[in-house]
PDB file of C-alpha atoms in Angstrom:
ATOM      1  CA  LYS N   1      80.683 107.903  19.841  1.00 63.00           C
ATOM      2  CA  PRO N   2      77.762 106.888  17.210  1.00 65.00           C
ATOM      3  CA  LYS N   3      76.786 103.624  17.301  1.00 68.00           C
ATOM      4  CA  PRO N   4      77.563 101.879  13.715  1.00 67.00           C
ATOM      5  CA  VAL N   5      74.295 101.429  11.679  1.00 64.00           C
ATOM      6  CA  PRO N   6      73.488  97.928  10.098  1.00 66.00           C
ATOM      7  CA  ILE N   7      73.984  98.208   6.332  1.00 72.00           C
ATOM      8  CA  GLY N   8      70.975  98.711   4.095  1.00 69.00           C
ATOM      9  CA  MET N   9      69.242 100.720   7.167  1.00 67.00           C
ATOM     10  CA  LYS N  10      68.024 104.178   7.442  1.00 69.00           C
ATOM     11  CA  ILE N  11      68.148 106.555   9.957  1.00 66.00           C
ATOM     12  CA  VAL N  12      65.170 108.346  10.745  1.00 69.00           C
ATOM     13  CA  SER N  13      65.044 111.079  13.198  1.00 76.00           C
ATOM     14  CA  PRO N  14      62.580 110.888  15.699  1.00 76.00           C
ATOM     15  CA  VAL N  15      60.901 114.558  14.142  1.00 81.00           C
ATOM     16  CA  LEU N  16      61.073 113.178  10.782  1.00 80.00           C
ATOM     17  CA  GLU N  17      59.271 109.847  11.951  1.00 78.00           C
ATOM     18  CA  GLY N  18      56.651 111.904  13.402  1.00 84.00           C
ATOM     19  CA  ALA N  19      55.957 114.552  11.129  1.00 85.00           C
ATOM     20  CA  ALA N  20      55.559 111.077   8.919  1.00 84.00           C
ATOM     21  CA  ILE N  21      52.926 110.003  11.012  1.00 86.00           C
ATOM     22  CA  ILE N  22      51.465 113.317  11.069  1.00 91.00           C
ATOM     23  CA  LYS N  23      51.438 113.560   7.236  1.00 91.00           C
ATOM     24  CA  LYS N  24      50.122 110.021   7.331  1.00 90.00           C
ATOM     25  CA  LYS N  25      47.012 110.655   9.877  1.00 92.00           C
ATOM     26  CA  ASN N  26      46.372 114.116   8.060  1.00 91.00           C
ATOM     27  CA  ALA N  27      46.035 111.952   4.346  1.00 92.00           C
ATOM     28  CA  ILE N  28      43.649 109.952   6.403  1.00 91.00           C
ATOM     29  CA  ILE N  29      41.341 112.419   8.022  1.00 92.00           C
ATOM     30  CA  LYS N  30      41.020 114.436   4.594  1.00 93.00           C
ATOM     31  CA  ALA N  31      39.880 111.328   2.754  1.00 92.00           C
ATOM     32  CA  LEU N  32      37.329 110.619   5.693  1.00 91.00           C
ATOM     33  CA  GLU N  33      35.808 114.290   5.520  1.00 92.00           C
ATOM     34  CA  ASP N  34      35.745 113.658   1.916  1.00 90.00           C
ATOM     35  CA  THR N  35      33.460 110.604   2.362  1.00 88.00           C
ATOM     36  CA  ILE N  36      31.577 112.124   4.839  1.00 89.00           C
ATOM     37  CA  LYS N  37      30.675 115.516   2.156  1.00 89.00           C
ATOM     38  CA  ARG N  38      30.323 113.047  -0.710  1.00 89.00           C
ATOM     39  CA  LYS N  39      27.712 111.082   1.804  1.00 88.00           C
ATOM     40  CA  GLU N  40      25.881 114.281   2.864  1.00 87.00           C
ATOM     41  CA  LYS N  41      25.563 115.556  -0.395  1.00 87.00           C
ATOM     42  CA  ASP N  42      23.814 112.807  -1.735  1.00 85.00           C
ATOM     43  CA  GLU N  43      21.543 112.831   1.622  1.00 86.00           C
ATOM     44  CA  ASN N  44      20.733 116.077   0.946  1.00 86.00           C
ATOM     45  CA  LYS N  45      19.420 115.287  -2.772  1.00 85.00           C
ATOM     46  CA  ILE N  46      17.246 112.617  -1.508  1.00 84.00           C
ATOM     47  CA  LEU N  47      15.601 115.126   1.857  1.00 86.00           C
ATOM     48  CA  GLY N  48      15.604 117.809  -0.722  1.00 86.00           C
ATOM     49  CA  GLU N  49      13.469 115.496  -3.389  1.00 83.00           C
ATOM     50  CA  LEU N  50      11.229 114.643  -0.317  1.00 87.00           C
ATOM     51  CA  ALA N  51      10.791 117.719   0.724  1.00 87.00           C
ATOM     52  CA  THR N  52       9.688 119.173  -2.552  1.00 87.00           C
ATOM     53  CA  ARG N  53       7.191 116.150  -2.609  1.00 84.00           C
ATOM     54  CA  ILE N  54       5.564 117.311   0.421  1.00 87.00           C
ATOM     55  CA  PHE N  55       5.173 120.392  -0.547  1.00 87.00           C
ATOM     56  CA  PHE N  56       2.954 119.423  -3.402  1.00 84.00           C
ATOM     57  CA  LEU N  57       1.442 117.531  -1.025  1.00 85.00           C
ATOM     58  CA  GLU N  58       0.300 120.299   1.323  1.00 84.00           C
ATOM     59  CA  ARG N  59      -0.489 122.178  -1.514  1.00 81.00           C
ATOM     60  CA  THR N  60      -2.911 119.394  -2.841  1.00 78.00           C
ATOM     61  CA  LEU N  61      -4.639 119.125   0.120  1.00 79.00           C
ATOM     62  CA  ASN N  62      -4.950 123.323   0.728  1.00 78.00           C
ATOM     63  CA  ARG N  63      -7.051 123.273  -2.658  1.00 73.00           C
ATOM     64  CA  SER N  64      -8.645 119.823  -1.951  1.00 73.00           C
ATOM     65  CA  GLU N  65      -9.812 121.288   1.562  1.00 70.00           C
ATOM     66  CA  THR N  66     -12.633 124.033  -0.093  1.00 67.00           C
ATOM     67  CA  THR N  67     -13.608 121.309  -2.445  1.00 68.00           C
ATOM     68  CA  LEU N  68     -14.081 117.759   0.329  1.00 65.00           C
ATOM     69  CA  ASP N  69     -17.765 118.338   2.305  1.00 65.00           C
ATOM     70  CA  GLU N  70     -18.687 114.511   3.044  1.00 70.00           C
ATOM     71  CA  LYS N  71     -17.503 113.426   6.666  1.00 68.00           C
ATOM     72  CA  LYS N  72     -15.356 110.788   5.240  1.00 68.00           C
ATOM     73  CA  SER N  73     -13.113 113.062   2.580  1.00 78.00           C
ATOM     74  CA  LYS N  74     -12.696 115.312   5.730  1.00 76.00           C
ATOM     75  CA  ASN N  75     -11.137 112.468   7.892  1.00 78.00           C
ATOM     76  CA  LEU N  76      -9.251 111.341   4.633  1.00 78.00           C
ATOM     77  CA  LEU N  77      -8.132 114.734   4.566  1.00 80.00           C
ATOM     78  CA  LYS N  78      -6.951 114.769   8.077  1.00 81.00           C
ATOM     79  CA  GLU N  79      -5.606 111.979   8.053  1.00 81.00           C
ATOM     80  CA  LEU N  80      -3.133 112.773   5.182  1.00 84.00           C
ATOM     81  CA  ARG N  81      -2.496 116.132   6.718  1.00 84.00           C
ATOM     82  CA  SER N  82      -1.007 113.790   9.919  1.00 85.00           C
ATOM     83  CA  VAL N  83       0.763 111.689   7.400  1.00 83.00           C
ATOM     84  CA  LYS N  84       2.226 115.194   5.714  1.00 86.00           C
ATOM     85  CA  ASN N  85       3.121 116.272   9.372  1.00 87.00           C
ATOM     86  CA  GLN N  86       5.271 113.221  10.186  1.00 85.00           C
ATOM     87  CA  MET N  87       7.109 113.395   6.856  1.00 86.00           C
ATOM     88  CA  LEU N  88       7.671 117.020   7.930  1.00 88.00           C
ATOM     89  CA  ASN N  89       8.862 115.947  10.941  1.00 87.00           C
ATOM     90  CA  VAL N  90      11.977 113.484   9.404  1.00 85.00           C
ATOM     91  CA  LEU N  91      12.764 116.454   7.748  1.00 88.00           C
ATOM     92  CA  LYS N  92      12.914 118.712  10.770  1.00 89.00           C
ATOM     93  CA  ASP N  93      14.962 116.365  12.509  1.00 88.00           C
ATOM     94  CA  HIS N  94      17.332 116.747   9.664  1.00 87.00           C
ATOM     95  CA  GLN N  95      17.393 120.165   9.581  1.00 92.00           C
ATOM     96  CA  ILE N  96      15.503 120.437   6.559  1.00 91.00           C
ATOM     97  CA  THR N  97      13.304 123.402   5.746  1.00 92.00           C
ATOM     98  CA  ILE N  98      11.032 123.917   2.981  1.00 93.00           C
ATOM     99  CA  GLU N  99      10.237 127.781   1.693  1.00 95.00           C
ATOM    100  CA  ASP N 100       7.768 129.038  -0.555  1.00 96.00           C
ATOM    101  CA  PRO N 101       9.061 132.407  -1.523  1.00 97.00           C
ATOM    102  CA  VAL N 102       5.476 133.554  -3.369  1.00 96.00           C
ATOM    103  CA  GLY N 103       4.927 137.233  -2.702  1.00 95.00           C
ATOM    104  CA  LEU N 104       8.616 138.050  -1.801  1.00 96.00           C
ATOM    105  CA  SER N 105      10.174 140.905  -3.831  1.00 94.00           C
ATOM    106  CA  LEU N 106      12.875 139.442  -6.126  1.00 92.00           C
ATOM    107  CA  ASP N 107      16.207 140.600  -4.572  1.00 93.00           C
ATOM    108  CA  LYS N 108      19.760 139.636  -4.371  1.00 94.00           C
ATOM    109  CA  THR N 109      19.302 137.307  -1.828  1.00 95.00           C
ATOM    110  CA  LEU N 110      16.724 135.345  -3.233  1.00 96.00           C
ATOM    111  CA  GLU N 111      17.756 135.278  -6.779  1.00 94.00           C
ATOM    112  CA  GLU N 112      20.474 132.792  -4.942  1.00 96.00           C
ATOM    113  CA  LYS N 113      17.570 130.586  -4.241  1.00 97.00           C
ATOM    114  CA  VAL N 114      15.440 130.335  -7.146  1.00 97.00           C
ATOM    115  CA  GLU N 115      15.510 129.372 -10.739  1.00 96.00           C
ATOM    116  CA  ILE N 116      13.678 131.884 -12.271  1.00 95.00           C
ATOM    117  CA  ILE N 117      11.749 129.681 -15.047  1.00 95.00           C
ATOM    118  CA  GLY N 118       9.078 132.629 -16.056  1.00 93.00           C
ATOM    119  CA  TRP N 119       8.042 136.105 -16.517  1.00 91.00           C
ATOM    120  CA  LEU N 120       4.771 137.908 -16.020  1.00 92.00           C
ATOM    121  CA  PRO N 121       3.628 141.540 -16.285  1.00 91.00           C
ATOM    122  CA  GLY N 122       3.418 143.117 -12.927  1.00 89.00           C
ATOM    123  CA  PRO N 123       3.941 146.738 -11.035  1.00 89.00           C
ATOM    124  CA  ASP N 124       7.532 145.314  -9.420  1.00 90.00           C
ATOM    125  CA  GLU N 125       9.479 142.019  -9.607  1.00 92.00           C
ATOM    126  CA  ARG N 126       8.049 139.655  -7.147  1.00 94.00           C
ATOM    127  CA  VAL N 127       7.564 135.628  -6.956  1.00 96.00           C
ATOM    128  CA  LYS N 128       3.990 135.238  -8.747  1.00 95.00           C
ATOM    129  CA  GLU N 129       4.181 131.707  -8.452  1.00 95.00           C
ATOM    130  CA  THR N 130       5.961 128.649  -6.860  1.00 95.00           C
ATOM    131  CA  ARG N 131       6.713 125.782  -8.856  1.00 94.00           C
ATOM    132  CA  GLU N 132       8.795 124.368  -6.556  1.00 94.00           C
ATOM    133  CA  PRO N 133       9.866 125.481  -3.013  1.00 94.00           C
ATOM    134  CA  ILE N 134      13.319 126.359  -2.111  1.00 96.00           C
ATOM    135  CA  ILE N 135      14.902 123.203   0.344  1.00 94.00           C
ATOM    136  CA  LEU N 136      17.305 124.237   2.845  1.00 94.00           C
ATOM    137  CA  ARG N 137      19.924 122.230   5.039  1.00 91.00           C
ATOM    138  CA  LYS N 138      20.859 124.219   8.299  1.00 92.00           C
ATOM    139  CA  GLY N 139      20.354 127.008   6.419  1.00 93.00           C
ATOM    140  CA  GLU N 140      22.304 126.287   3.395  1.00 94.00           C
ATOM    141  CA  VAL N 141      20.462 126.165  -0.330  1.00 95.00           C
ATOM    142  CA  ILE N 142      20.651 121.818  -1.210  1.00 91.00           C
ATOM    143  CA  LYS N 143      17.517 122.543  -3.922  1.00 93.00           C
ATOM    144  CA  LEU N 144      16.956 125.642  -5.916  1.00 96.00           C
ATOM    145  CA  GLY N 145      13.503 126.941  -5.801  1.00 96.00           C
ATOM    146  CA  GLN N 146      11.645 127.439  -9.359  1.00 96.00           C
ATOM    147  CA  VAL N 147       9.447 130.273  -9.279  1.00 96.00           C
ATOM    148  CA  ILE N 148       7.375 132.625 -11.896  1.00 95.00           C
ATOM    149  CA  THR N 149       8.226 136.084 -10.915  1.00 95.00           C
ATOM    150  CA  THR N 150       6.283 139.395 -11.967  1.00 93.00           C
ATOM    151  CA  SER N 151       8.093 141.923 -14.017  1.00 86.00           C
ATOM    152  CA  PRO N 152       7.847 145.611 -14.693  1.00 76.00           C
ATOM    153  CA  SER N 153       9.650 145.351 -18.387  1.00 67.00           C
ATOM    154  CA  THR N 154       7.689 145.871 -21.254  1.00 49.00           C
ATOM    155  CA  VAL N 155       9.291 143.197 -23.017  1.00 50.00           C
ATOM    156  CA  ILE N 156       8.620 139.684 -21.020  1.00 48.00           C
ATOM    157  CA  GLY N 157      11.220 137.343 -20.340  1.00 51.00           C
ATOM    158  CA  GLU N 158      13.773 139.695 -20.946  1.00 51.00           C
ATOM    159  CA  GLU N 159      16.274 139.986 -17.862  1.00 51.00           C
ATOM    160  CA  LYS N 160      17.670 143.328 -16.380  1.00 47.00           C
TER     161      LYS N 160
END
């Protein structure tokens, strides 16, 4: 014979009680996952910007190397390269890679990684100049590169 239930009290089966607990835990897990994704997106933006600045530093160092003759200048250049390499190591620790697509053929895969900001006449579609590099984290693009490409088209700026 079932026991009497006090007035105002609901009887909940153990299955329903378990399902409610699981549902509540799943909602908590989903909220935490969303928070992690938001934080990672913010972190990607910062790391992507840092990687871009390192790219510009490297380009400047490469240009300066040919014009610097004095010993002090060469030492300064060496120190700046050391700082750049230390910053690159921080990025590598966060699985950030920097790609310079200059010289690469413009195929579908590359088109997904870059924003074309200009066209120049040329024999085929290739990246002529990198204005900003492609930044990847764990192999996924977190910042599109900005490039100028060549095109055999007679009308410059006309996309195919």
